[in-house]
Coordinates of N, CA and C in Angstrom, one line a residue:
M1 N 182.7 51.4 134.3 CA 183.7 52.5 134.2 C 183.4 53.2 133.0
P2 N 183.7 54.6 133.1 CA 183.7 55.2 132.3 C 184.7 55.5 131.3
L3 N 184.1 56.1 129.8 CA 185.4 56.1 128.5 C 186.8 56.8 128.9
S4 N 187.4 56.7 128.5 CA 188.7 58.2 128.1 C 188.6 59.0 127.2
D5 N 188.7 60.2 127.4 CA 188.7 60.7 126.3 C 188.4 60.1 125.1
H6 N 189.5 59.8 124.7 CA 190.0 59.2 123.2 C 189.0 58.1 122.7
E7 N 188.5 57.3 123.8 CA 187.1 56.3 123.9 C 186.1 56.7 123.0
Q8 N 185.9 58.3 124.1 CA 184.9 58.8 123.2 C 184.5 59.5 122.5
R9 N 185.7 60.0 121.8 CA 185.8 60.7 120.8 C 185.3 59.7 119.4
Q10 N 186.3 58.6 119.9 CA 186.1 57.4 118.8 C 184.7 57.0 118.7
L11 N 184.4 56.6 119.7 CA 182.8 56.7 119.4 C 181.8 57.3 118.8
E12 N 181.9 58.8 119.2 CA 181.1 59.8 118.5 C 181.5 59.9 117.2
Q13 N 182.9 59.4 116.5 CA 182.9 59.5 115.3 C 182.6 58.0 114.5
I14 N 182.3 57.1 114.9 CA 181.5 55.9 114.4 C 180.3 56.3 114.7
E15 N 179.5 56.9 115.6 CA 178.1 57.4 115.5 C 177.9 58.0 114.4
Q16 N 178.3 59.3 114.4 CA 178.2 60.0 113.1 C 178.4 59.8 112.0
A17 N 179.6 58.5 111.7 CA 179.6 57.8 110.5 C 178.5 56.5 109.9
L18 N 177.7 56.3 111.3 CA 176.4 55.3 111.4 C 175.0 56.2 110.9
Y19 N 174.9 56.9 111.6 CA 173.9 58.6 111.2 C 174.3 58.9 109.4
R20 N 175.4 59.1 108.9 CA 175.6 59.3 107.8 C 175.0 58.3 106.4
E21 N 175.4 57.1 107.4 CA 175.4 56.2 106.1 C 174.0 55.5 106.1
D22 N 173.4 55.4 107.4 CA 171.6 55.5 107.6 C 171.2 55.9 108.4
P23 N 170.6 57.5 107.9 CA 170.0 57.8 108.4 C 168.7 57.5 109.3
K24 N 167.9 56.6 108.7 CA 166.8 56.3 109.2 C 166.9 55.3 110.7
F25 N 168.0 54.1 110.2 CA 168.6 53.6 111.4 C 169.2 54.6 112.7
G26 N 169.7 55.4 112.3 CA 169.8 56.6 113.2 C 168.8 57.3 114.0
R27 N 168.1 57.3 113.6 CA 167.1 57.9 114.2 C 166.5 57.2 115.0
L28 N 166.2 56.3 114.6 CA 165.5 54.9 115.5 C 166.5 54.4 116.8
V29 N 168.0 54.5 116.3 CA 168.8 54.2 117.9 C 168.9 55.5 118.8
R30 N 169.1 56.7 118.3 CA 169.2 57.8 118.8 C 168.0 58.2 119.6
S31 N 166.8 57.4 119.6 CA 166.1 57.9 120.7 C 166.5 57.5 121.9
S32 N 166.4 58.3 122.9 CA 166.7 58.1 124.6 C 165.5 57.7 125.0
D33 N 163.9 58.0 125.1 CA 163.0 57.8 125.6 C 162.5 56.6 125.7
P34 N 162.4 56.2 126.8 CA 162.0 54.8 126.5 C 161.0 54.4 126.2
R35 N 160.0 55.2 126.2 CA 158.3 55.0 125.6 C 158.5 54.4 124.3
V36 N 159.4 55.3 123.7 CA 159.8 54.4 121.9 C 160.2 53.5 121.9
H37 N 161.0 52.9 122.8 CA 161.3 51.6 122.8 C 160.3 50.8 122.6
Y38 N 159.4 50.8 124.0 CA 158.5 49.9 124.6 C 157.3 49.8 123.9
K39 N 157.1 50.9 123.1 CA 155.7 51.2 122.1 C 156.6 49.9 120.9
R40 N 157.6 50.3 120.3 CA 158.4 49.7 118.9 C 158.7 48.0 119.8
K41 N 158.7 47.5 120.7 CA 158.5 46.1 121.4 C 157.0 45.9 121.6
L42 N 156.5 46.7 121.4 CA 154.4 45.9 122.1 C 154.1 45.9 120.8
A43 N 154.6 46.2 119.8 CA 154.0 46.6 118.3 C 154.5 45.1 117.7
Q44 N 155.6 45.1 118.1 CA 156.4 43.7 117.3 C 155.6 42.6 118.0
A45 N 155.3 43.0 119.2 CA 154.8 41.3 119.9 C 153.7 41.3 119.7
L46 N 152.4 42.2 119.3 CA 151.4 42.3 118.7 C 151.2 41.8 117.7
I47 N 152.3 41.9 116.8 CA 152.4 41.3 115.3 C 153.0 39.7 115.7
G48 N 153.5 39.2 115.7 CA 153.8 38.1 116.8 C 152.5 37.3 117.3
V49 N 151.7 37.9 118.2 CA 150.5 37.1 118.6 C 149.5 37.3 117.3
V50 N 149.6 38.2 116.6 CA 148.0 37.9 115.4 C 149.1 36.9 114.4
I51 N 150.2 37.2 114.3 CA 150.5 35.7 113.6 C 150.9 34.3 113.9
G52 N 150.7 34.0 114.8 CA 150.4 32.9 115.6 C 149.2 32.4 116.0
A53 N 148.3 33.8 116.1 CA 146.8 33.6 116.4 C 146.5 33.0 114.7
G54 N 147.1 33.4 113.7 CA 146.4 33.1 112.1 C 147.0 31.8 111.9
L55 N 147.8 31.5 112.4 CA 148.9 30.1 112.1 C 147.8 29.1 112.7
L56 N 147.7 29.4 114.4 CA 147.0 28.5 114.7 C 145.4 28.4 113.9
A57 N 145.3 29.2 114.0 CA 143.7 29.1 113.0 C 143.9 28.5 111.7
A58 N 144.5 28.8 111.4 CA 145.1 27.7 109.3 C 145.2 26.4 110.5
G59 N 146.1 26.8 111.1 CA 146.3 24.8 111.7 C 144.8 24.0 112.0
V60 N 143.8 24.6 112.5 CA 142.9 24.2 112.7 C 142.0 23.9 112.0
V61 N 141.9 24.7 111.0 CA 140.8 24.3 109.6 C 141.9 23.6 108.5
I62 N 142.7 23.3 108.5 CA 143.0 22.6 107.2 C 143.8 21.1 108.1
H63 N 143.3 20.9 109.6 CA 143.8 20.2 110.5 C 145.3 18.8 110.0
R64 N 146.3 20.4 110.2 CA 147.4 20.3 110.4 C 148.1 20.7 111.7
V65 N 148.6 19.5 112.6 CA 149.1 19.7 114.1 C 150.1 20.8 113.8
Y66 N 151.2 20.3 112.9 CA 152.1 21.2 113.8 C 152.0 23.1 113.6
L67 N 151.4 23.2 112.4 CA 150.4 24.4 112.4 C 150.1 25.1 113.8
V68 N 149.5 24.3 114.4 CA 149.0 24.4 115.6 C 149.5 24.6 116.9
A69 N 150.8 24.3 116.4 CA 151.6 23.7 117.5 C 152.9 25.3 117.4
A70 N 153.0 25.5 115.8 CA 153.9 26.9 115.6 C 153.0 27.8 116.1
G71 N 151.9 28.1 116.1 CA 151.2 29.2 116.1 C 151.2 29.1 117.4
A72 N 150.6 28.5 118.2 CA 150.6 28.7 119.3 C 152.0 29.2 120.4
G73 N 152.8 28.3 119.8 CA 154.3 28.7 120.2 C 154.8 30.1 120.3
I74 N 154.3 30.8 118.4 CA 155.0 32.0 118.4 C 154.0 33.2 119.5
A75 N 152.5 32.8 119.3 CA 152.0 33.4 120.5 C 151.9 33.2 121.5
L76 N 152.4 32.3 122.1 CA 152.9 32.5 123.5 C 154.2 32.8 123.6
L77 N 155.5 33.0 122.8 CA 156.6 33.4 123.0 C 156.4 35.1 123.1
S78 N 155.4 35.6 122.0 CA 154.8 37.0 121.9 C 154.7 37.5 123.2
L79 N 153.6 36.9 123.7 CA 153.0 37.6 124.8 C 153.7 37.5 126.1
V80 N 155.0 36.4 126.1 CA 156.1 36.8 127.4 C 157.0 37.5 126.6
W81 N 157.4 37.9 125.8 CA 158.2 38.9 125.3 C 157.6 40.4 125.7
A82 N 156.3 40.5 125.2 CA 155.6 41.5 125.8 C 155.4 42.0 127.1
V83 N 155.3 40.6 127.9 CA 155.3 41.2 129.4 C 156.0 41.6 129.8
V84 N 158.0 41.1 129.5 CA 159.2 41.0 129.7 C 159.6 42.7 129.4
S85 N 158.9 42.9 128.5 CA 159.0 44.7 127.5 C 158.1 45.5 128.8
W86 N 157.2 45.2 129.3 CA 156.3 45.8 130.4 C 156.7 45.9 131.6
R87 N 157.6 44.8 132.1 CA 158.3 45.0 133.4 C 159.3 45.6 133.3
R88 N 160.2 45.7 132.3 CA 161.6 46.1 132.1 C 161.2 47.7 131.8
H89 N 160.3 47.8 130.8 CA 159.4 49.8 131.1 C 159.3 50.4 132.6
L90 N 158.2 49.4 133.1 CA 158.2 49.9 134.3 C 159.2 50.2 134.9
A91 N 160.2 48.8 135.5 CA 161.4 49.2 136.4 C 162.0 50.6 135.6
R92 N 161.7 50.5 134.5 CA 163.3 52.0 134.1 C 162.5 53.4 135.1
I93 N 161.0 53.7 134.5 CA 160.3 54.8 134.7 C 159.8 54.2 136.1
R94 N 159.8 53.8 136.8 CA 159.7 54.1 138.1 C 161.0 54.7 138.8
P95 N 160.8 55.6 139.9 CA 161.7 56.0 140.6 C 162.3 54.5 141.5
A96 N 163.6 54.9 142.1 CA 164.8 53.8 142.5 C 164.1 54.1 143.6
R97 N 164.0 52.8 144.4 CA 164.1 53.1 145.3 C 165.3 52.8 146.2
P98 N 165.4 53.1 147.7 CA 166.3 53.6 148.4 C 167.4 52.7 148.2
S99 N 168.8 52.8 148.5 CA 169.8 51.5 148.5 C 169.6 51.0 149.2
A100 N 169.9 49.5 149.7 CA 170.4 49.0 150.7 C 171.6 48.8 151.3
Q101 N 172.0 49.4 150.4 CA 173.8 49.1 150.8 C 174.1 50.9 151.5
V102 N 173.0 51.4 152.2 CA 173.4 52.6 152.9 C 174.2 52.3 154.1
K103 N 175.0 53.4 153.8 CA 176.5 53.2 154.9 C 175.5 53.8 156.4
R104 N 175.6 52.3 157.5 CA 175.2 52.5 159.0 C 176.1 53.6 160.0
A105 N 175.0 54.0 160.5 CA 175.9 54.8 161.6 C 176.4 54.4 162.6
K106 N 176.8 54.2 163.6 CA 176.7 53.7 165.0 C 175.9 54.1 165.6
G107 N 175.1 52.4 166.2 CA 174.3 52.3 167.0 C 172.9 52.1 166.4
Q108 N 173.1 51.9 165.2 CA 171.7 51.2 163.8 C 171.5 49.9 164.0
A109 N 171.2 49.1 163.6 CA 170.2 47.8 163.3 C 171.3 47.2 163.0
Q110 N 171.5 45.5 163.7 CA 172.5 45.0 163.2 C 172.7 44.2 161.6
P111 N 173.6 43.8 161.1 CA 173.7 43.4 159.8 C 172.5 42.9 159.4
G112 N 172.1 41.5 160.2 CA 171.0 40.7 159.8 C 169.7 40.9 159.9
A113 N 169.4 42.1 160.7 CA 167.9 42.8 160.7 C 167.4 43.5 159.3
R114 N 166.1 43.1 159.3 CA 165.5 43.2 157.8 C 165.0 44.9 157.5
R115 N 165.2 45.1 156.7 CA 165.0 46.5 156.5 C 164.0 46.4 155.4
P116 N 162.5 47.1 155.6 CA 161.9 47.6 154.7 C 162.2 47.3 152.9
G117 N 161.7 47.0 152.3 CA 162.3 47.1 150.9 C 163.7 46.0 150.1
Q118 N 164.2 45.3 151.4 CA 165.6 44.6 150.9 C 164.8 43.1 150.7
T119 N 165.8 42.3 149.4 CA 165.2 41.4 149.3 C 165.8 40.2 150.0
R120 N 165.8 38.8 149.8 CA 166.0 37.9 150.5 C 168.0 37.9 150.0
R121 N 168.2 38.1 148.7 CA 169.2 37.8 148.5 C 170.5 38.9 148.7
A122 N 169.7 40.2 149.1 CA 170.4 41.6 149.5 C 170.8 40.9 150.6
R123 N 169.9 40.9 151.7 CA 170.2 40.3 152.9 C 171.7 39.4 153.1
M124 N 171.3 38.5 152.2 CA 172.4 37.1 152.3 C 173.8 37.9 151.7
M125 N 173.6 38.8 150.5 CA 175.0 39.2 151.0 C 175.4 40.0 151.7
E126 N 174.3 40.7 152.2 CA 175.2 41.8 153.5 C 175.6 40.8 154.2
R127 N 175.0 39.8 155.1 CA 175.6 39.1 155.8 C 177.0 38.0 155.4
M128 N 177.1 38.0 154.2 CA 178.8 37.6 153.5 C 179.5 38.4 153.6
E129 N 179.1 39.7 153.3 CA 179.6 40.7 153.7 C 180.3 41.0 155.2
E130 N 179.3 41.1 155.7 CA 179.5 41.4 157.3 C 180.8 40.0 157.9
R131 N 180.4 39.1 157.9 CA 181.5 37.7 157.9 C 182.6 38.4 157.3
W132 N 182.6 38.7 156.3 CA 184.1 38.6 155.0 C 184.4 39.9 156.4
R133 N 184.2 41.0 156.3 CA 185.0 41.8 157.1 C 185.2 41.6 158.2
R134 N 184.4 40.7 159.8 CA 184.8 40.7 160.8 C 185.8 38.9 160.5
R135 N 186.3 38.7 159.4 CA 187.5 37.8 159.3 C 188.6 38.6 158.8
Q136 N 188.4 39.8 158.1 CA 189.8 40.3 157.9 C 190.2 40.9 159.1
E137 N 189.4 41.5 160.1 CA 189.6 41.9 161.4 C 190.1 40.9 162.4
G138 N 190.0 39.6 162.2 CA 190.6 38.9 163.2 C 189.4 38.7 163.6
D139 N 188.2 38.8 163.9 CA 187.1 38.0 164.5 C 186.5 37.3 164.1
R140 N 186.6 36.3 164.6 CA 186.6 34.6 164.0 C 184.9 33.8 164.5
R141 N 184.0 34.6 165.3 CA 183.2 34.3 165.8 C 181.7 34.5 164.2
M142 N 181.0 34.1 163.9 CA 180.4 34.1 163.0 C 179.0 34.3 163.7

């Protein structure tokens, strides 16, 4: 839902006050290039992996199981974070696929017919919407 003019002005005033108070933070937040955010998250994940590997090695050397477990956990979580960030980055930069909810012209395929690129959930939602539409129109056949 778009913001009203008054809300947009308020938001701009808040942003300007934030940039005046902390310009460095403002530059980081202002960046709209998704590659900048991805690189930052990747660097943070890499630091987490290095810290986890260090804890893991230290735990092995001094025979402390809790350090080994903490190091493995931190390294694993950092790797998961890197993979999730990578997948989100790819989802943002890839061109969007055509919408599955394209309005159908008369004579086209039935609502349950499979279309390329349509997920199982999208097909299920489409069937449910079709049933709802029929129910509203008075057609009780499912």
